[in-house]
Tab-separated table of C-alpha atoms in Angstrom:
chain	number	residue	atom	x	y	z
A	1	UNK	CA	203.011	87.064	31.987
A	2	UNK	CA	202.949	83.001	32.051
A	3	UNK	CA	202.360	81.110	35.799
A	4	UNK	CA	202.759	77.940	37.036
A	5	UNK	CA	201.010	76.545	40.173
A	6	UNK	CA	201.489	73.381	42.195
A	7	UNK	CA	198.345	72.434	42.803
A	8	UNK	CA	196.943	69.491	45.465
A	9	UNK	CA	193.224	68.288	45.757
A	10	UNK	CA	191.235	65.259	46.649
A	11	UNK	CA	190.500	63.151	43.589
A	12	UNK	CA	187.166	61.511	44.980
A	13	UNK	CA	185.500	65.161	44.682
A	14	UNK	CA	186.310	65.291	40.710
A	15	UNK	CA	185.874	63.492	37.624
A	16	UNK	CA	189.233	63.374	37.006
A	17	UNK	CA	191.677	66.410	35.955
A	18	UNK	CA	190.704	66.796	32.190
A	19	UNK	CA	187.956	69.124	30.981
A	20	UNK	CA	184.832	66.911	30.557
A	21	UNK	CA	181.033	67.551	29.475
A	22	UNK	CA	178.692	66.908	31.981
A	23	UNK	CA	181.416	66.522	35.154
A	24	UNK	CA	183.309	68.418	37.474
A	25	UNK	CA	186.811	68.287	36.735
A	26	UNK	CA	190.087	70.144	38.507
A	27	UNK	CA	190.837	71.366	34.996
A	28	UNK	CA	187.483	73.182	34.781
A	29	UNK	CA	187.551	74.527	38.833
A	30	UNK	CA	190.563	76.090	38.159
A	31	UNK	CA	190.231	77.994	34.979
A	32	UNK	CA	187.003	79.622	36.212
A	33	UNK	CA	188.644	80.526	39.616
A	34	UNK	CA	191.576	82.167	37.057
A	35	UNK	CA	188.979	83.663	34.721
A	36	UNK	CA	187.459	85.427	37.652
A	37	UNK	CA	191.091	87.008	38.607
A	38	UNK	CA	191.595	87.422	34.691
A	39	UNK	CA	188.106	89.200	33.969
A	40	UNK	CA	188.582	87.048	30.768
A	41	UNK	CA	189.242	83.344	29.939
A	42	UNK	CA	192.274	81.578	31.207
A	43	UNK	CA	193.290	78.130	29.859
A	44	UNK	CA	195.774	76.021	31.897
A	45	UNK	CA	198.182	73.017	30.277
A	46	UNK	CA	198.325	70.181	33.426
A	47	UNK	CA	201.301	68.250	33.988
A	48	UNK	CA	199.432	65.055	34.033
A	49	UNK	CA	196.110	63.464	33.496
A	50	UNK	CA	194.069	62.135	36.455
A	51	UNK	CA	190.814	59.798	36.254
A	52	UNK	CA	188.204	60.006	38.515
A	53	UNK	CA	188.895	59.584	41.974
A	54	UNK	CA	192.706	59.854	42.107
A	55	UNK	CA	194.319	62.650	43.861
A	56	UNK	CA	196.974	64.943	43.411
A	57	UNK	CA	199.846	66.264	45.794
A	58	UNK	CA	201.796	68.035	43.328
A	59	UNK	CA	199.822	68.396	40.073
A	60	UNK	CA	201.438	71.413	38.210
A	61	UNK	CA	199.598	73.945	35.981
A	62	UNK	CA	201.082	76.841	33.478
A	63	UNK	CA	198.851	79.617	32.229
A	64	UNK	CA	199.190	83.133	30.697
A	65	UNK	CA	197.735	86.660	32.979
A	66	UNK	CA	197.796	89.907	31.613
A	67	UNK	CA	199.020	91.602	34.751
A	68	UNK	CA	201.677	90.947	36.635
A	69	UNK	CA	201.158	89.194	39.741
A	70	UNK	CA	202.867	88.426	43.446
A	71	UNK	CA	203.642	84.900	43.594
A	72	UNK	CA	201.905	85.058	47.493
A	73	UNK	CA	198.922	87.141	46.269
A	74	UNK	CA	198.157	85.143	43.900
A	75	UNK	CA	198.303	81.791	45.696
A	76	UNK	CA	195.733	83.648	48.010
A	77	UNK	CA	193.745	84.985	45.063
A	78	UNK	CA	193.448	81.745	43.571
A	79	UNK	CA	192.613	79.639	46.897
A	80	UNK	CA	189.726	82.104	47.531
A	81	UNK	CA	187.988	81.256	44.657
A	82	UNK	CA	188.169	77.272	44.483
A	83	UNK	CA	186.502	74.703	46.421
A	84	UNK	CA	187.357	73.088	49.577
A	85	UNK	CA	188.846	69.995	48.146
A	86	UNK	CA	191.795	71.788	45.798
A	87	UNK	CA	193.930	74.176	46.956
A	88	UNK	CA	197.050	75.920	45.106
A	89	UNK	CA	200.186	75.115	47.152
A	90	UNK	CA	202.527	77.780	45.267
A	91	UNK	CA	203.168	79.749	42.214
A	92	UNK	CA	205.906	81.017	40.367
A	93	UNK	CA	206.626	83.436	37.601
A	94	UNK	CA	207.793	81.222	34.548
A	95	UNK	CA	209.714	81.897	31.724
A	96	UNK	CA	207.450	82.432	28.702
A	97	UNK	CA	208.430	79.044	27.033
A	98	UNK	CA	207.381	76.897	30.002
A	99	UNK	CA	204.650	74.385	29.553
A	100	UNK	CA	203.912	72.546	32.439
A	101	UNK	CA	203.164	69.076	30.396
A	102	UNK	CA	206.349	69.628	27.396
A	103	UNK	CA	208.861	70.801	30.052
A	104	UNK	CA	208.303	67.665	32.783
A	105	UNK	CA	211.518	65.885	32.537
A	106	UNK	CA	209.497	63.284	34.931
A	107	UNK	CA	206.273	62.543	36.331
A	108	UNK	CA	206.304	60.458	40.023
A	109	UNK	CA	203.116	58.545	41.523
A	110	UNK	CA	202.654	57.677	44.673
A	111	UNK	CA	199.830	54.422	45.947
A	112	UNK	CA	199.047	53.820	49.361
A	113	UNK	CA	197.781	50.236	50.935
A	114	UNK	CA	196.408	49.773	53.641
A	115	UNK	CA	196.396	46.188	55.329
A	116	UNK	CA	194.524	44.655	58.057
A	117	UNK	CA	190.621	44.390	59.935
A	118	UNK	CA	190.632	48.127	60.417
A	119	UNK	CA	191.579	51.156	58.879
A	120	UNK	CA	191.663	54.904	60.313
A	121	UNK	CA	188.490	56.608	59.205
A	122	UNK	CA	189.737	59.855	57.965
A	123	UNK	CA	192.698	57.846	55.431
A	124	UNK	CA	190.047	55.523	53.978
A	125	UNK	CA	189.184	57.647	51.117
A	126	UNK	CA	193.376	57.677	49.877
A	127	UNK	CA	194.234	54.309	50.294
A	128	UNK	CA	193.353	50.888	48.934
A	129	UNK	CA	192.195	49.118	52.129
A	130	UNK	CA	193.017	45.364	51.825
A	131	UNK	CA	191.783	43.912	54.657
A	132	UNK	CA	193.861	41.120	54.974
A	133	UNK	CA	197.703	41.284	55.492
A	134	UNK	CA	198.926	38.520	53.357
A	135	UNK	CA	201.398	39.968	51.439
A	136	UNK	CA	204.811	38.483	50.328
A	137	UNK	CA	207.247	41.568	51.016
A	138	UNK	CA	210.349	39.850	49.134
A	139	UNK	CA	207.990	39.161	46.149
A	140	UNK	CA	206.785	42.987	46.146
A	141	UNK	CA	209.975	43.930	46.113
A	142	UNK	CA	211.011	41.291	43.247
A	143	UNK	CA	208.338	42.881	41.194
A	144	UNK	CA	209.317	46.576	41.757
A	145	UNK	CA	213.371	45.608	40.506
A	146	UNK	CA	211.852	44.026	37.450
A	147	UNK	CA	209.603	47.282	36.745
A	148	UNK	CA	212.432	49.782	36.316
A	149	UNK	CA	213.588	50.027	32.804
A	150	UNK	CA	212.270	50.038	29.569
A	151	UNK	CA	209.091	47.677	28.989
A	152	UNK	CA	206.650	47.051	26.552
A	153	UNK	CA	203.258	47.972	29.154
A	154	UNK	CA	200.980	46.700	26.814
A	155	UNK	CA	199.683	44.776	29.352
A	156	UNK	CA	199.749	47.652	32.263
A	157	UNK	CA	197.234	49.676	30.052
A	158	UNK	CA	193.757	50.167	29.685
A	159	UNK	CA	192.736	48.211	26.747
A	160	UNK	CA	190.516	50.788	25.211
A	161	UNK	CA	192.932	53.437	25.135
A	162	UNK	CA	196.472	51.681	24.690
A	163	UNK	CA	198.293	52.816	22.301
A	164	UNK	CA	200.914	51.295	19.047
A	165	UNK	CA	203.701	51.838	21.188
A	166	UNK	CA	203.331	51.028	25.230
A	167	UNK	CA	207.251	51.226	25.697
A	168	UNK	CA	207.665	53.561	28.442
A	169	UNK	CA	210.848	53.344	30.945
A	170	UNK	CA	210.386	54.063	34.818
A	171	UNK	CA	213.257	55.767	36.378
A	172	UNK	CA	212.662	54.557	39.847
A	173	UNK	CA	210.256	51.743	41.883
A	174	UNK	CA	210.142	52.029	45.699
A	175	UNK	CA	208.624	50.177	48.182
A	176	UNK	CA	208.166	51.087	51.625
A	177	UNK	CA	206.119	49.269	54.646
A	178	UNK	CA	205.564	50.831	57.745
A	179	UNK	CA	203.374	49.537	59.742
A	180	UNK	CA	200.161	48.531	58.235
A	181	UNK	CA	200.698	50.942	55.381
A	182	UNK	CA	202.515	49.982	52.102
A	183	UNK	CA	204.279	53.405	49.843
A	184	UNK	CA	205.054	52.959	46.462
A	185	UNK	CA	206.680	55.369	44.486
A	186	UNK	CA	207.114	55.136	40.920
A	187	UNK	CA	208.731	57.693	38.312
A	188	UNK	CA	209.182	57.802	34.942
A	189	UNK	CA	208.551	60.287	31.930
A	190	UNK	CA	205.529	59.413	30.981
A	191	UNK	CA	202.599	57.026	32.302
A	192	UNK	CA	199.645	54.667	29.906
A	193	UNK	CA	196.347	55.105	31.083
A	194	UNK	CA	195.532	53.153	34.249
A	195	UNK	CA	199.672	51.846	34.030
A	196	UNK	CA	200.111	52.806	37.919
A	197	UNK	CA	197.311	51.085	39.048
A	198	UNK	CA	197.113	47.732	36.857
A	199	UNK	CA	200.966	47.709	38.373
A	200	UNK	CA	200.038	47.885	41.441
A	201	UNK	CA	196.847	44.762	41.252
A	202	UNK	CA	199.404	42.152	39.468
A	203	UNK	CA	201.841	42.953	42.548
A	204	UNK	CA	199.078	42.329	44.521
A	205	UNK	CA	198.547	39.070	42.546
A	206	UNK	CA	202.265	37.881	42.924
A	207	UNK	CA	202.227	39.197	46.545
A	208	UNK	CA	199.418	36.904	47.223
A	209	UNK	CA	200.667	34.104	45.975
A	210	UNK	CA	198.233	34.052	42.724
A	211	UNK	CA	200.755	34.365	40.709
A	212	UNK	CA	204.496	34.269	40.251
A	213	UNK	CA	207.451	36.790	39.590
A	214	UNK	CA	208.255	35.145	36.595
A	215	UNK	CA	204.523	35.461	34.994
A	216	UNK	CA	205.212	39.330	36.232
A	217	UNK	CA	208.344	39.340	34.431
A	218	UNK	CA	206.572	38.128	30.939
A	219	UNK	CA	204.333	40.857	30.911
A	220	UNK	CA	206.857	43.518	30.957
A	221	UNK	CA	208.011	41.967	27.482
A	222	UNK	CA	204.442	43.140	25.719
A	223	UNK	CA	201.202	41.189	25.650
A	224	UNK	CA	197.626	43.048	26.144
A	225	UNK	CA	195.528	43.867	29.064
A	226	UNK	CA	193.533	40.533	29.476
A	227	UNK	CA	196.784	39.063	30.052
A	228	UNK	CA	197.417	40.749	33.283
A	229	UNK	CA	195.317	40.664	36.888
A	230	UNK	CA	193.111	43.553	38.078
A	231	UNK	CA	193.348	47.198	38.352
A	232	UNK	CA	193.990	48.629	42.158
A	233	UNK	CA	191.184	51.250	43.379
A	234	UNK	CA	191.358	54.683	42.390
A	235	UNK	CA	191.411	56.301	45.720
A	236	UNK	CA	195.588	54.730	46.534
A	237	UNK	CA	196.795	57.113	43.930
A	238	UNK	CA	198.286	60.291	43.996
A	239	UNK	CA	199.801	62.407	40.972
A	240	UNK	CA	203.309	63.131	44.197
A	241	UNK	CA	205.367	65.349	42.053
A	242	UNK	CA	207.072	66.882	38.728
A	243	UNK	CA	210.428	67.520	37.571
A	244	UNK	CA	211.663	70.069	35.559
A	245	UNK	CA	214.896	72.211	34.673
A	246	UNK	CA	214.295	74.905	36.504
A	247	UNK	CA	210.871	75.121	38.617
């Protein structure tokens, strides 16, 4: 019988999602907490890839068990043998040709700023803290119009691992400020590695005044990663949600 969970957990706890030697991963935590409900080896296909130290609010997982299962119980079952900083949100019974990476029609990220002297203790961890509030809200929101669409994100990629072909096409950009805390949300179908949070430091760059829409606008027609500005902390981004058909 094939599963799917949505699955949350606090990035700065794991080396990322992936299966890794040597580190804790999400990936790993949750295959042994299945293999113990199993009595056998379960392998789970992620929706999405996560480094180190980004978090997840809706990361989805599909897996095959040999019984059949009670969506509830098993959300219980599961949750009782993970650690503190995942948790399993919900599962649901899938049809057998579900895969929770080939059947995402889209992928949506979320990053959270926080501006200003001070920042709540207990949000520190899950937001970039910039401790000045100097930003440029009309050139933010200049440079999340230009980002929807197809681009080359040559430049939005981590240089080591970007690939022939960095076209990609983002459904959606949003910006939100309330407050002292800046939102982004940003879908698309599929994401380069590091591509939400390189975004995110050259807005930071044009909201700053560093640099200018226009030089924001050139790199979305190709170029490399040493054209662009930095790459915004881990611990602002969240893996918010998945689309598909019928889950």
């Amino acid at each position: 019988m094939k599963y799917a969970l949505e699955i949350s957990y606090e990035g700065s706890y794991f080396s990322g999602w992936q299966l890794q030697p040597d580190s804790i991963t999400v990936q790993e935590v949750l295959e042994e907490a299945l293999t113990v409900l199993e009595g056998a080896p379960v392998k789970v296909s992620g929706a999405g890839r996560t480094d180190s130290g980004v978090h997840a609010r809706g990361q989805v997982a599909s897996f095959e068990l040999s019984k059949t299962w009670d969506p509830y119980r098993l959300t219980l079952a599961v949750n009782a043998n993970l650690p503190e900083h995942v948790s399993v949100m919900r599962a649901s019974a899938v049809p057998d040709d579900f895969d929770a990476r080939r059947s995402a029609l889209w992928r949506e990220y979320a990053y959270f700023v926080w501006h200003g002297p001070s920042c709540f203790p207990h949000v520190r961890d899950m937001v970039w803290w910039r401790k000045r509030d100097d930003w440029n809200i009309d050139a933010v929101d200049g440079c999340c119009r230009a980002l929807v669409g197809e681009h080359d994100f040559g430049a939005f990629c981590r240089l080591s691992e970007c690939p022939e072909n960095a076209v990609r096409t983002l459904f959606s950009v949003r910006h939100i400020r309330r407050g002292r805390l800046s939102i982004f949300r940003i879908r698309g179908r599929g994401f380069l590695t590091n591509m939400v949070r390189i975004i995110l430091g050259n807005i930071d760059a044009v909201a700053t005044g560093k640099k200018r829409l226009e030089w924001f606008e050139r790199l979305l027609l190709g170029g490399t990663r040493v054209d662009s500005a930095t790459t915004a902390p881990a611990s602002g981004l969240f893996f918010w949600r998945v689309g598909y058909d019928d889950f």
